[in-house]
């Protein structure tokens, strides 16, 4: 759930603050200092007291601080962003009641796609209160918006229009248009179902960029769930031609491509439904640029995940369900080939609902849009 | 008699210590974590009249809480349920007074039946402490001004559950106590209510757990229930006072009457602090055929009421656990029962509220069908019962 904030250009920040109101300019130094105090709030609760005082002072300064607070969300960590947001909402509430909520400036912020997508959504909500005509004017143009909460509204509107269309041709066109913006699974499912009834095919794997091409090696021993912290050879080296001692016999890397419609990589189905076992899955992702992304993983099994040799996250939980985008892990990709290793641990539970040994994996950008490897890496050919 | 004296004394002390208004319902299952309002025995015919309803912006299983003439409720919305809402309504007419939102900083994945706004908020009468499945904790004053915000996932990134978390916060003294337990990282923490800073943290059993901390009648001790059993924790320091280690349920939460805790463990087990060894509680009785389902048991008028997974309610003697009667309700049920006007008030998952007369062997006095999914436990005040669905908050008059 952690997201990087979009940084607006310093020039725009200055301009925006200056234009907000003359009073804002007068109080700029003080406002800036107070916002800096809020932004410095620690993720573990440090600096809470000084941040609380700063929020209190900002709220007393009135509507002039609304613009700077929104802009400040661009640079805020996720915790500080919430501090800034609630301060913004408190002031916006007072301003709305006194007829001082600046709709024009809010709309300017909402329509500037360089700002933080969540901050733009908050500004949009208050704009809609100040100017009830704004949603119908703005939402139809947000189907490709980088703000996922705003784009969700645009997709919802497109779905509504598709449902209202009379001819099948118009329906197909509108549902297809809606699909172009959909990044949330619930909206995708509704659209895909409608298109299927109209005779159109929708490929979930392609739409969500699920990675279905992996090398596997295993099984390694996980009896009594003891293998989770055991460092087996694939954690020390990636050598696709190597052989190692496995749980039962010598094991080597094998290449698989999932053919499941949901893009899940079912280890039990592709190999053998071992119990008390560990498989490693390896793939490469070629990123055209250095970038911040999210690895999105689903699995009912315990797992560890590495990117370029660095342990990104580890989770020892078994059979609490497998849901789309179950885990969201922020990762920084380097330009070029990135090496991704996943350790998938199966335990020995014997209940019917505890037999699955599988995962589903994809990579998305900061806006939730699926990313594809820019070029097939040699290992996955 | 001794038990009654202890209960009365403790209740008085608790009231003095926390300065709770008689009309308030400040946390999950009420001010004393027992499902009882301050005046449970007042006269009510059980006829349900909905006096107002208010729209909610997202899903929620959390209980409403009431402070003075204000109702506070949480909700979650968005494609990933990443938007966290705290709403404040007038208890008189249901008008929305304010709404604040934050973005989840922790995991938002949940089983489809539950949602991110599953844990109930708590209040100390001056502030609201709203907690979510994402381990985010928002503290606002009663007018919606931010006091502090914590994203506990930053310190404990593995304290999450792929089915969703549900343990509610409790306000006790100058602390907010949270209990976040999963198959991986598990902990409980006491946070400074003024600043949100961590006062203490203790390790908890590494097993998924959806029960909530309960405030003992002394107003200071917190009982924490898990698959391992029950621990009595000093809310000031986090120190363990005593421990029952024979296992307990992970969904329904124990209820206390005086010093006795009625624990969903091997059916129901009644325990109280040990006399000779104060670190080990004394087992008063254990009855296997009382099997709490998801709803927590409730004790009232010398009886324990337990609803099982088949929506059968059983009444048992508090003294020895002997079953007195049982009756079938319309289920399935997730919400815990509360007492209103000398009657039991239940909510089933299909949105049917049932008022039950405990003095007539569980006779259903009235029903009301809201026609919306309801999993949240109701809140009770002097003049009303508050129930919520994913779409609406309702007030039912009690007059």
XYZ file of C-alpha atoms in Angstrom:
780
model
C 0.000 0.000 0.000
C 2.975 2.274 0.281
C 3.283 4.554 -2.670
C 5.864 6.975 -3.774
C 4.618 10.523 -3.915
C 4.719 12.454 -7.147
C 6.873 15.521 -6.793
C 5.566 18.589 -8.515
C 8.019 20.967 -10.065
C 9.355 23.648 -7.721
C 8.269 26.262 -10.232
C 4.694 25.062 -10.159
C 4.708 24.804 -6.401
C 5.807 28.390 -6.075
C 3.336 29.571 -8.683
C 0.465 27.639 -7.176
C 1.157 28.942 -3.723
C 1.509 32.474 -4.987
C -1.706 32.385 -6.953
C -3.752 30.821 -4.194
C -4.217 34.128 -2.488
C -2.341 37.176 -1.461
C -2.736 36.198 2.146
C -1.051 32.923 1.471
C 1.967 34.803 0.206
C 2.089 36.933 3.315
C 1.962 33.872 5.538
C 4.079 31.710 3.270
C 7.086 31.364 5.501
C 5.075 30.404 8.524
C 2.884 28.031 6.546
C 5.901 26.426 4.968
C 7.578 25.925 8.332
C 4.482 24.371 9.808
C 4.029 22.062 6.848
C 7.668 21.024 7.097
C 7.041 20.118 10.711
C 4.111 17.937 9.711
C 6.084 16.341 6.903
C 8.822 15.372 9.320
C 6.492 13.195 11.366
C 8.089 9.809 11.892
C 6.525 6.628 10.653
C 6.783 5.149 14.162
C 5.109 8.017 15.959
C 8.161 10.160 16.594
C 7.594 13.901 16.233
C 3.858 13.364 16.745
C 3.631 16.131 19.339
C 5.255 18.798 17.188
C 3.264 17.672 14.156
C 0.035 17.924 16.157
C 0.874 21.465 17.217
C 1.690 22.390 13.637
C -1.600 20.940 12.391
C -3.467 22.894 15.031
C -1.797 26.129 13.958
C -2.382 25.430 10.291
C -6.070 24.902 10.941
C -6.304 28.282 12.609
C -4.831 29.962 9.552
C -7.904 29.207 7.485
C -8.502 28.641 3.763
C -5.215 30.234 2.713
C -3.430 27.088 3.773
C -5.528 24.721 1.643
C -3.352 25.075 -1.454
C -0.013 24.648 0.294
C -1.357 21.630 2.178
C -2.401 19.927 -1.055
C 0.906 20.658 -2.730
C 2.760 19.417 0.331
C 1.158 15.999 -0.091
C 3.299 15.518 -3.210
C 6.399 15.226 -1.074
C 4.961 13.588 2.013
C 5.569 10.059 3.218
C 2.328 8.047 3.552
C 1.981 8.778 7.279
C 2.660 12.500 6.910
C 0.277 12.584 3.972
C -2.560 11.485 6.218
C -1.682 14.189 8.740
C -1.743 16.790 5.992
C -4.935 15.393 4.518
C -6.970 15.479 7.706
C -5.707 19.008 8.385
C -6.807 19.927 4.863
C -10.239 18.371 5.375
C -10.796 20.182 8.668
C -9.998 23.526 7.062
C -11.975 22.675 3.935
C -14.972 21.812 6.113
C -14.831 25.190 7.843
C -14.286 26.957 4.521
C -17.231 25.195 2.921
C -19.494 26.210 5.763
C -18.370 29.828 5.474
C -18.616 29.862 1.677
C -14.862 30.291 1.300
C -13.922 26.998 -0.318
C -11.979 28.051 -3.452
C -13.479 25.881 -6.190
C -11.454 27.339 -9.020
C -8.139 26.656 -7.344
C -9.234 23.195 -6.305
C -10.120 22.375 -9.894
C -6.746 23.634 -11.016
C -5.114 21.212 -8.614
C -7.379 18.315 -9.576
C -6.687 18.683 -13.278
C -2.930 18.923 -12.880
C -1.836 15.330 -13.387
C 1.640 15.963 -12.013
C 0.290 16.067 -8.475
C -0.117 13.138 -6.123
C -3.053 11.033 -7.285
C -4.533 10.607 -3.833
C -4.215 14.304 -3.015
C -6.004 15.054 -6.286
C -8.788 12.688 -5.276
C -9.203 14.475 -1.949
C -9.247 17.843 -3.710
C -11.820 16.449 -6.139
C -14.130 15.390 -3.311
C -14.124 18.883 -1.837
C -14.411 20.481 -5.265
C -17.571 18.438 -5.821
C -19.022 19.958 -2.645
C -18.142 23.479 -3.690
C -19.135 22.958 -7.301
C -21.598 20.088 -7.814
C -21.199 20.366 -11.594
C -17.508 19.461 -11.452
C -17.799 15.650 -11.442
C -19.793 15.464 -14.634
C -17.402 17.893 -16.265
C -14.152 16.253 -15.165
C -14.729 12.544 -14.683
C -15.341 11.577 -18.337
C -11.806 12.741 -19.150
C -10.142 10.678 -16.468
C -10.224 7.198 -17.979
C -6.463 7.311 -18.464
C -5.722 9.406 -15.403
C -2.645 8.433 -13.381
C -4.671 8.861 -10.193
C -6.159 5.415 -9.613
C -8.974 6.668 -7.318
C -10.009 9.227 -9.933
C -9.670 6.753 -12.777
C -11.881 4.353 -10.836
C -14.630 6.986 -10.956
C -14.151 7.352 -14.717
C -14.385 3.601 -15.208
C -17.529 3.492 -13.071
C -19.059 6.182 -15.269
C -18.056 4.314 -18.431
C -19.662 1.151 -17.040
C -22.841 3.063 -16.304
C -22.941 4.384 -19.865
C -22.234 0.951 -21.336
C -25.145 -0.500 -19.380
C -27.423 2.220 -20.711
C -26.441 1.774 -24.369
C -29.101 0.255 -26.575
C -27.363 -1.473 -29.461
C -24.897 -4.306 -28.966
C -22.397 -2.454 -31.112
C -22.573 0.598 -28.875
C -22.440 -1.555 -25.789
C -19.343 -3.365 -27.023
C -17.630 -0.085 -27.815
C -18.460 1.404 -24.419
C -17.532 -1.705 -22.447
C -14.245 -1.853 -24.339
C -13.627 1.790 -23.542
C -14.337 1.098 -19.883
C -11.902 -1.808 -19.957
C -9.135 0.477 -21.167
C -9.111 2.292 -17.844
C -9.834 -0.557 -15.460
C -7.074 -1.485 -13.026
C -9.231 -2.682 -10.151
C -10.206 -6.340 -10.225
C -13.868 -5.795 -9.345
C -14.375 -3.382 -12.232
C -12.452 -5.652 -14.598
C -14.633 -8.622 -13.674
C -17.827 -6.712 -14.324
C -16.569 -5.451 -17.689
C -15.143 -8.813 -18.758
C -18.409 -10.534 -17.908
C -20.393 -8.077 -20.012
C -18.019 -8.338 -22.949
C -18.104 -12.127 -22.771
C -21.889 -12.032 -23.099
C -21.408 -9.870 -26.172
C -19.106 -12.474 -27.683
C -15.877 -10.606 -26.963
C -12.829 -12.216 -25.401
C -10.975 -10.551 -22.565
C -7.631 -11.886 -21.488
C -7.065 -11.390 -17.763
C -3.428 -12.431 -17.974
C -2.631 -9.802 -20.580
C -4.771 -7.089 -18.996
C -3.157 -7.372 -15.605
C 0.302 -8.286 -16.866
C 0.522 -11.516 -14.920
C 3.924 -13.121 -15.259
C 3.371 -16.723 -16.263
C 6.854 -17.682 -17.398
C 9.073 -19.045 -14.609
C 11.889 -21.451 -13.911
C 11.234 -23.818 -11.022
C 13.447 -25.898 -8.813
C 12.460 -28.177 -5.951
C 11.233 -29.696 -3.820
C 13.426 -28.825 -0.864
C 12.543 -29.958 2.628
C 9.940 -28.014 4.632
C 8.787 -30.717 7.032
C 7.424 -29.238 10.260
C 7.576 -25.872 8.460
C 11.277 -25.849 9.282
C 12.517 -24.902 5.827
C 11.298 -21.313 5.797
C 14.551 -19.985 7.237
C 16.831 -22.618 5.719
C 19.097 -21.114 3.076
C 18.900 -23.555 0.180
C 21.304 -23.182 -2.771
C 19.021 -21.042 -4.999
C 19.175 -18.325 -2.325
C 22.951 -18.227 -2.708
C 23.270 -18.430 -6.474
C 21.088 -18.418 -9.552
C 22.594 -20.997 -11.864
C 19.935 -22.434 -14.104
C 22.131 -25.332 -15.146
C 23.032 -26.397 -11.611
C 21.823 -29.485 -9.784
C 21.338 -29.682 -6.027
C 20.270 -32.213 -3.416
C 16.538 -31.829 -2.972
C 14.084 -33.246 -0.463
C 13.893 -36.630 -2.178
C 16.469 -36.617 -4.933
C 18.701 -34.403 -7.017
C 16.812 -31.410 -8.368
C 17.434 -29.009 -11.254
C 15.772 -25.942 -12.746
C 12.895 -26.538 -15.150
C 11.090 -24.016 -17.307
C 7.292 -23.723 -17.123
C 4.657 -21.465 -18.608
C 1.298 -21.352 -16.887
C -1.660 -21.858 -19.180
C -4.271 -21.060 -16.582
C -6.726 -18.301 -17.464
C -6.153 -16.620 -14.124
C -2.398 -16.599 -14.662
C -1.787 -18.531 -11.466
C 1.361 -20.580 -11.315
C 0.122 -23.810 -9.745
C 3.128 -25.680 -8.417
C 1.139 -28.705 -7.342
C -0.385 -28.979 -10.808
C 2.760 -28.242 -12.808
C 5.030 -30.484 -10.741
C 3.827 -32.711 -7.908
C 1.625 -31.870 -4.959
C 4.380 -32.353 -2.415
C 3.697 -31.685 1.244
C 6.219 -30.152 3.593
C 8.117 -28.890 0.579
C 9.641 -25.775 -0.924
C 9.971 -24.743 -4.548
C 11.874 -21.751 -5.840
C 10.601 -19.821 -8.848
C 12.839 -17.554 -10.877
C 12.168 -15.074 -13.628
C 13.720 -11.962 -15.118
C 12.099 -8.629 -15.819
C 13.633 -6.198 -18.253
C 12.864 -2.645 -17.221
C 13.453 0.063 -19.831
C 14.235 2.562 -17.088
C 15.144 2.648 -13.429
C 11.811 2.953 -11.701
C 9.770 2.471 -8.559
C 7.188 -0.303 -8.991
C 5.038 -2.622 -6.956
C 5.364 -6.387 -6.981
C 1.882 -7.787 -6.492
C 1.713 -11.352 -5.309
C -0.989 -13.793 -4.357
C -0.299 -17.080 -2.613
C -1.787 -19.188 0.179
C 1.708 -20.341 1.127
C 4.581 -18.916 3.143
C 7.008 -17.072 0.912
C 10.190 -15.073 0.528
C 10.888 -12.704 -2.335
C 14.194 -11.395 -3.652
C 14.931 -8.840 -6.355
C 18.466 -8.666 -7.687
C 19.701 -10.688 -4.737
C 18.094 -8.475 -2.090
C 15.448 -9.947 0.187
C 12.395 -7.749 -0.370
C 9.878 -9.377 1.959
C 9.205 -12.624 3.796
C 5.902 -13.880 5.094
C 5.272 -17.023 7.115
C 1.549 -17.559 6.823
C -0.084 -20.717 5.499
C -3.504 -21.183 3.963
C -5.303 -17.956 4.784
C -6.615 -17.781 1.248
C -5.238 -16.684 -2.117
C -6.568 -13.393 -3.368
C -5.669 -11.214 -6.322
C -3.005 -8.630 -5.351
C -2.894 -10.185 -1.901
C 0.503 -8.698 -1.167
C 1.792 -5.367 -2.475
C 5.519 -4.901 -2.125
C 7.246 -1.665 -3.210
C 10.416 -2.373 -5.178
C 12.941 -0.243 -7.006
C 13.878 -1.742 -10.368
C 17.131 -0.968 -12.073
C 17.296 -0.319 -15.765
C 17.805 -3.570 -17.681
C 17.394 -7.120 -16.444
C 16.099 -7.550 -12.899
C 16.366 -10.978 -11.308
C 13.330 -12.079 -9.328
C 13.403 -15.110 -7.028
C 10.408 -16.405 -5.093
C 10.490 -19.097 -2.406
C 7.123 -20.813 -2.057
C 6.661 -22.999 1.030
C 4.012 -25.682 1.399
C 3.277 -27.136 4.830
C 1.743 -30.468 5.809
C -1.822 -29.523 6.694
C -4.171 -32.228 5.489
C -7.465 -30.348 5.286
C -9.074 -30.057 1.846
C -8.729 -26.280 1.925
C -5.038 -26.444 2.715
C -3.760 -28.253 -0.346
C -3.040 -25.370 -2.669
C 0.587 -24.644 -3.545
C 0.548 -21.815 -6.016
C 1.198 -18.168 -6.683
C 0.177 -15.358 -8.989
C 2.594 -12.536 -9.709
C 2.619 -9.237 -11.551
C 4.364 -5.898 -11.580
C 2.558 -2.558 -11.707
C 3.658 1.047 -11.830
C 2.825 3.700 -9.249
C -0.606 4.201 -10.763
C -1.544 0.521 -10.612
C -1.097 -0.089 -14.328
C 0.430 -3.407 -15.337
C 4.006 -3.403 -16.594
C 5.427 -5.908 -19.021
C 9.029 -6.886 -19.426
C 10.279 -4.735 -22.277
C 12.148 -7.583 -23.863
C 12.108 -11.306 -23.281
C 15.186 -12.189 -21.289
C 17.327 -15.009 -22.536
C 16.623 -17.232 -19.537
C 12.894 -17.235 -20.203
C 13.068 -18.176 -23.835
C -23.572 -12.387 47.131
C -19.866 -11.746 47.300
C -19.778 -11.801 43.509
C -22.543 -9.227 43.270
C -20.807 -6.997 45.803
C -17.551 -7.165 43.854
C -19.337 -6.369 40.616
C -21.139 -3.378 42.078
C -17.982 -2.075 43.727
C -15.933 -2.533 40.568
C -18.579 -0.958 38.381
C -18.742 2.091 40.661
C -14.963 2.372 40.711
C -14.783 1.978 36.956
C -17.359 4.709 36.497
C -15.475 7.079 38.762
C -12.147 6.392 37.140
C -13.265 6.942 33.603
C -15.935 9.591 34.081
C -18.210 7.904 31.588
C -21.440 9.598 30.729
C -24.407 7.326 31.196
C -25.489 7.808 27.615
C -22.159 6.924 26.068
C -21.232 3.696 24.320
C -17.567 4.205 23.775
C -16.250 1.009 22.262
C -16.983 -2.480 20.948
C -19.618 -4.039 23.249
C -19.936 -0.876 25.300
C -18.019 0.975 27.950
C -17.212 -2.149 29.947
C -16.727 -4.581 27.052
C -19.781 -6.514 28.166
C -22.603 -5.561 25.788
C -24.562 -3.807 28.521
C -25.639 -0.169 28.609
C -25.501 1.728 31.887
C -29.151 0.951 32.541
C -29.839 -2.448 30.963
C -32.968 -3.093 32.972
C -35.028 -0.105 31.902
C -38.466 -0.838 30.548
C -38.803 -1.393 26.783
C -41.531 -3.256 24.961
C -39.060 -4.363 22.266
C -40.996 -2.775 19.427
C -38.513 -1.574 16.826
C -39.115 1.825 15.293
C -36.432 3.186 12.985
C -36.215 6.906 13.699
C -33.524 7.841 11.223
C -31.079 6.432 8.742
C -27.897 7.919 7.346
C -25.863 7.037 4.258
C -22.391 5.604 4.675
C -19.659 6.011 2.031
C -18.220 2.516 2.234
C -18.209 -0.872 3.835
C -17.918 -1.564 7.527
C -18.316 -4.223 10.186
C -17.261 -1.948 13.012
C -19.675 -0.929 15.727
C -20.880 2.626 15.947
C -19.810 4.341 19.158
C -21.613 7.167 20.931
C -20.190 10.067 22.898
C -22.710 12.564 24.173
C -25.066 13.433 21.364
C -22.738 12.239 18.623
C -22.469 8.911 16.826
C -19.129 7.945 15.325
C -18.718 5.233 12.730
C -15.928 4.020 10.468
C -16.036 2.762 6.879
C -13.654 1.821 4.069
C -13.982 2.426 0.333
C -12.074 2.303 -2.954
C -10.874 -0.355 -5.347
C -8.524 -1.795 -2.748
C -10.566 -0.484 0.211
C -7.664 1.847 0.740
C -9.734 4.880 1.755
C -10.461 5.022 5.475
C -13.422 7.057 6.689
C -14.397 8.369 10.112
C -17.881 9.882 10.221
C -19.737 11.794 12.882
C -23.520 12.032 13.008
C -26.010 13.742 15.246
C -27.583 11.145 17.521
C -30.759 13.172 17.489
C -31.550 13.289 13.798
C -28.789 11.424 11.973
C -27.461 14.455 10.174
C -23.815 14.164 9.217
C -21.706 16.611 11.213
C -18.343 15.833 9.652
C -16.300 13.233 7.813
C -12.542 12.736 7.677
C -10.575 10.383 5.472
C -7.120 8.882 5.396
C -5.361 6.406 3.132
C -4.395 2.983 4.405
C -0.681 2.593 4.937
C -0.911 -1.139 5.655
C -2.427 -4.130 3.885
C -6.060 -3.875 2.873
C -6.673 -7.382 1.584
C -9.540 -9.135 3.353
C -11.826 -12.103 2.934
C -14.798 -10.861 0.886
C -17.101 -11.254 3.867
C -15.175 -8.754 5.941
C -13.535 -5.430 5.132
C -10.907 -2.936 6.230
C -13.335 -1.153 8.569
C -13.893 -4.283 10.665
C -12.394 -3.272 14.024
C -14.478 -0.890 16.100
C -13.245 2.531 17.169
C -12.993 3.580 20.809
C -13.241 6.853 22.691
C -12.113 8.331 25.986
C -14.921 10.858 25.840
C -12.673 13.549 24.399
C -11.195 11.798 21.389
C -11.970 9.073 18.887
C -9.447 6.301 18.224
C -10.350 4.714 14.896
C -8.498 1.527 13.960
C -8.659 -0.478 10.738
C -7.605 -3.857 9.397
C -4.652 -2.077 7.778
C -3.321 -1.340 11.295
C -3.844 2.370 10.801
C -4.953 4.268 13.879
C -6.503 7.726 13.547
C -7.049 9.936 16.583
C -9.460 12.844 16.174
C -11.131 15.115 18.648
C -14.923 15.078 18.756
C -15.014 17.863 16.149
C -12.895 15.954 13.655
C -9.583 17.699 14.271
C -6.588 15.426 13.930
C -4.752 14.698 17.145
C -2.399 12.083 15.746
C -2.100 9.261 13.225
C -0.175 5.999 13.422
C 0.530 3.486 10.664
C 1.499 0.513 12.796
C 2.415 -1.589 9.764
C 5.620 0.439 9.462
C 6.906 -0.988 12.712
C 5.341 -4.409 12.311
C 5.145 -5.064 8.547
C 4.152 -8.687 9.032
C 1.378 -8.084 11.561
C -1.357 -8.699 9.043
C -3.775 -11.373 8.039
C -4.792 -12.297 4.509
C -8.336 -12.781 5.788
C -8.323 -9.349 7.445
C -7.790 -8.124 10.988
C -10.716 -7.340 13.282
C -9.528 -6.690 16.813
C -10.971 -3.453 18.165
C -9.127 -0.776 20.084
C -9.939 0.009 23.712
C -9.412 3.235 25.586
C -8.287 2.711 29.155
C -6.919 5.418 31.410
C -4.426 7.461 29.416
C -3.743 4.640 26.966
C -5.178 3.248 23.785
C -4.623 -0.491 23.678
C -4.508 -2.454 20.451
C -4.003 -6.154 19.869
C -2.754 -7.089 16.404
C -2.222 -10.817 16.061
C -1.517 -12.942 13.028
C 0.177 -16.161 11.941
C 3.336 -14.119 11.510
C 4.170 -11.038 13.587
C 1.878 -10.562 16.610
C 1.912 -7.892 19.242
C -0.176 -5.773 21.563
C 0.631 -2.174 22.335
C -0.361 0.565 24.701
C -0.179 3.965 23.055
C -0.159 7.307 24.786
C -3.651 8.666 24.117
C -2.359 12.246 24.003
C 0.389 11.745 21.443
C -0.025 8.305 19.901
C 3.497 7.411 20.894
C 4.145 3.845 21.974
C 4.219 3.365 25.737
C 4.690 -0.385 25.685
C 4.677 -3.326 23.294
C 4.385 -7.002 24.180
C 4.729 -10.096 22.033
C 1.565 -12.084 21.460
C 0.992 -15.637 20.158
C 1.767 -16.015 16.466
C -1.646 -17.198 15.426
C -4.420 -15.378 13.561
C -6.818 -13.873 16.054
C -9.903 -11.707 15.663
C -10.860 -11.241 19.311
C -10.716 -7.850 21.005
C -9.124 -6.729 24.246
C -11.618 -6.427 27.117
C -11.452 -3.962 29.970
C -11.843 -5.612 33.362
C -14.223 -3.941 35.830
C -11.251 -2.486 37.719
C -10.849 -0.129 34.764
C -7.165 -0.885 34.537
C -6.605 -4.521 33.618
C -6.998 -5.658 30.029
C -7.893 -9.258 29.234
C -6.402 -10.475 25.983
C -7.754 -13.693 24.508
C -6.045 -15.764 21.825
C -5.675 -19.328 20.619
C -3.202 -19.800 23.483
C -5.655 -18.739 26.189
C -6.192 -15.517 28.129
C -3.693 -13.063 29.577
C -4.529 -10.331 32.069
C -2.396 -7.326 31.190
C -1.683 -4.192 33.198
C -2.739 -1.423 30.824
C -0.199 0.977 32.321
C 2.866 -1.166 31.736
C 1.932 -4.106 29.525
C 3.011 -6.487 32.292
C 1.234 -9.824 32.472
C -0.657 -10.277 35.735
C -1.978 -13.765 35.209
C -2.370 -16.228 32.371
C -4.823 -18.959 31.457
C -2.996 -21.297 29.073
C -5.533 -23.886 28.018
C -6.449 -22.336 24.669
C -9.390 -20.213 23.609
C -11.422 -19.259 20.555
C -10.105 -16.695 18.098
C -13.406 -15.041 17.107
C -15.862 -14.646 19.994
C -14.439 -12.607 22.872
C -14.837 -13.389 26.574
C -17.157 -11.426 28.819
C -16.539 -10.464 32.438
C -18.832 -10.148 35.412
C -16.960 -8.815 38.396
C -13.688 -10.715 38.597
C -14.973 -13.735 36.689
C -14.245 -14.090 32.977
C -16.464 -16.352 30.879
C -14.097 -17.491 28.173
C -14.937 -19.250 24.889
C -12.576 -22.111 25.675
C -13.524 -25.808 25.582
C -17.099 -24.579 25.232
C -17.180 -21.949 27.932
C -14.779 -21.837 30.856
C -15.359 -19.557 33.830
C -12.119 -18.343 35.399
C -11.103 -15.830 38.026
C -7.749 -14.662 39.408
C -6.064 -17.345 41.483
C -6.148 -17.063 45.243
C -2.935 -18.881 46.205
C -0.971 -18.462 42.978
C -2.012 -15.113 41.537
C -0.264 -15.815 38.229
C -2.618 -18.695 37.418
C -6.387 -18.239 37.357
C -8.787 -20.528 39.112
C -11.239 -22.470 36.954
C -14.734 -22.220 38.400
C -16.468 -24.357 35.817
C -16.157 -25.584 32.282
C -19.110 -26.554 30.095
C -18.471 -28.126 26.723
C -21.950 -27.917 25.301
C -22.002 -24.144 25.264
C -20.272 -23.337 21.996
C -20.033 -19.667 21.068
C -19.926 -19.134 17.300
C -18.701 -15.807 15.953
C -20.846 -13.653 18.312
C -19.326 -13.049 21.720
C -21.208 -14.315 24.790
C -23.042 -11.857 26.990
C -23.917 -12.033 30.690
C -26.988 -10.433 32.177
C -29.158 -10.985 35.221
C -27.219 -14.003 36.527
C -27.292 -15.735 33.168
C -24.800 -16.260 30.372
C -26.148 -16.134 26.818
C -24.272 -17.886 24.036
C -25.129 -17.962 20.336
C -23.580 -20.833 18.395
C -22.806 -21.087 14.688
C -26.270 -22.508 14.036
C -27.836 -19.336 15.501
C -29.112 -21.267 18.508
C -29.048 -19.132 21.624
C -28.473 -20.842 24.955
C -28.978 -19.397 28.403
C -26.853 -20.834 31.175
C -26.410 -20.196 34.859
C -23.491 -17.916 35.636
C -22.961 -19.871 38.805
C -22.315 -23.292 37.309
C -22.774 -23.106 33.535
C -25.857 -25.324 33.607
C -28.011 -24.752 30.545
C -31.375 -23.222 31.380
C -32.987 -23.027 27.972
C -32.191 -22.666 24.301
C -33.980 -21.214 21.310
C -33.341 -21.015 17.593
C -32.920 -17.590 16.061
C -32.754 -16.534 12.452
C -29.106 -16.656 11.447
C -26.409 -16.688 10.413
C -24.901 -14.283 12.909
C -21.605 -12.477 13.240
C -22.675 -9.516 15.395
C -22.535 -9.916 19.146
C -25.780 -9.527 21.108
C -26.374 -6.534 23.380
C -28.885 -5.868 26.127
C -31.540 -3.209 25.620
C -34.371 -2.543 28.004
C -34.186 -5.879 29.780
C -34.104 -7.711 26.449
C -31.480 -9.211 24.183
C -30.973 -7.510 20.867
C -29.394 -9.487 18.014
C -28.529 -8.734 14.396
C -28.143 -11.425 11.773
C -26.024 -11.255 8.639
C -29.055 -10.739 6.409
C -29.957 -7.572 8.247
C -32.722 -8.913 10.449
C -32.718 -7.592 13.990
C -34.410 -9.753 16.594
C -35.422 -8.679 20.079
C -35.507 -11.591 22.502
C -37.091 -11.851 25.904
C -34.610 -13.672 28.150
C -37.298 -14.216 30.763
C -39.477 -16.147 28.314
C -36.963 -18.735 27.194
C -35.770 -16.778 24.225
C -39.133 -15.789 22.813
C -38.694 -13.414 19.888
C -40.523 -10.216 20.801
C -40.005 -8.407 17.519
C -38.149 -8.512 14.221
C -37.149 -5.859 11.765
C -35.770 -6.603 8.331
C -33.325 -4.034 6.995
C -32.560 -6.138 3.930
C -28.870 -5.250 3.994
C -25.879 -7.295 5.061
C -25.102 -6.562 8.702
C -22.151 -7.996 10.573
C -21.453 -5.173 13.011
C -22.393 -5.280 16.687
C -24.995 -2.656 17.677
C -24.432 0.241 20.053
C -26.916 1.182 22.773
C -27.753 4.424 24.564
C -30.550 5.642 26.794
C -32.868 6.296 23.890
C -31.781 4.122 21.031
C -30.010 1.217 19.423
C -27.651 1.947 16.529
C -27.033 -0.647 13.831
C -24.994 -0.342 10.680
C -24.711 -2.070 7.331
C -22.274 -1.440 4.505
C -24.583 1.263 3.209
C -26.379 2.811 6.159
C -26.384 3.691 9.822
C -29.751 3.334 11.574
C -31.152 4.419 14.882
C -33.940 2.393 16.458
C -35.863 4.181 19.174
C -35.979 2.786 22.689
C -38.751 4.534 24.549
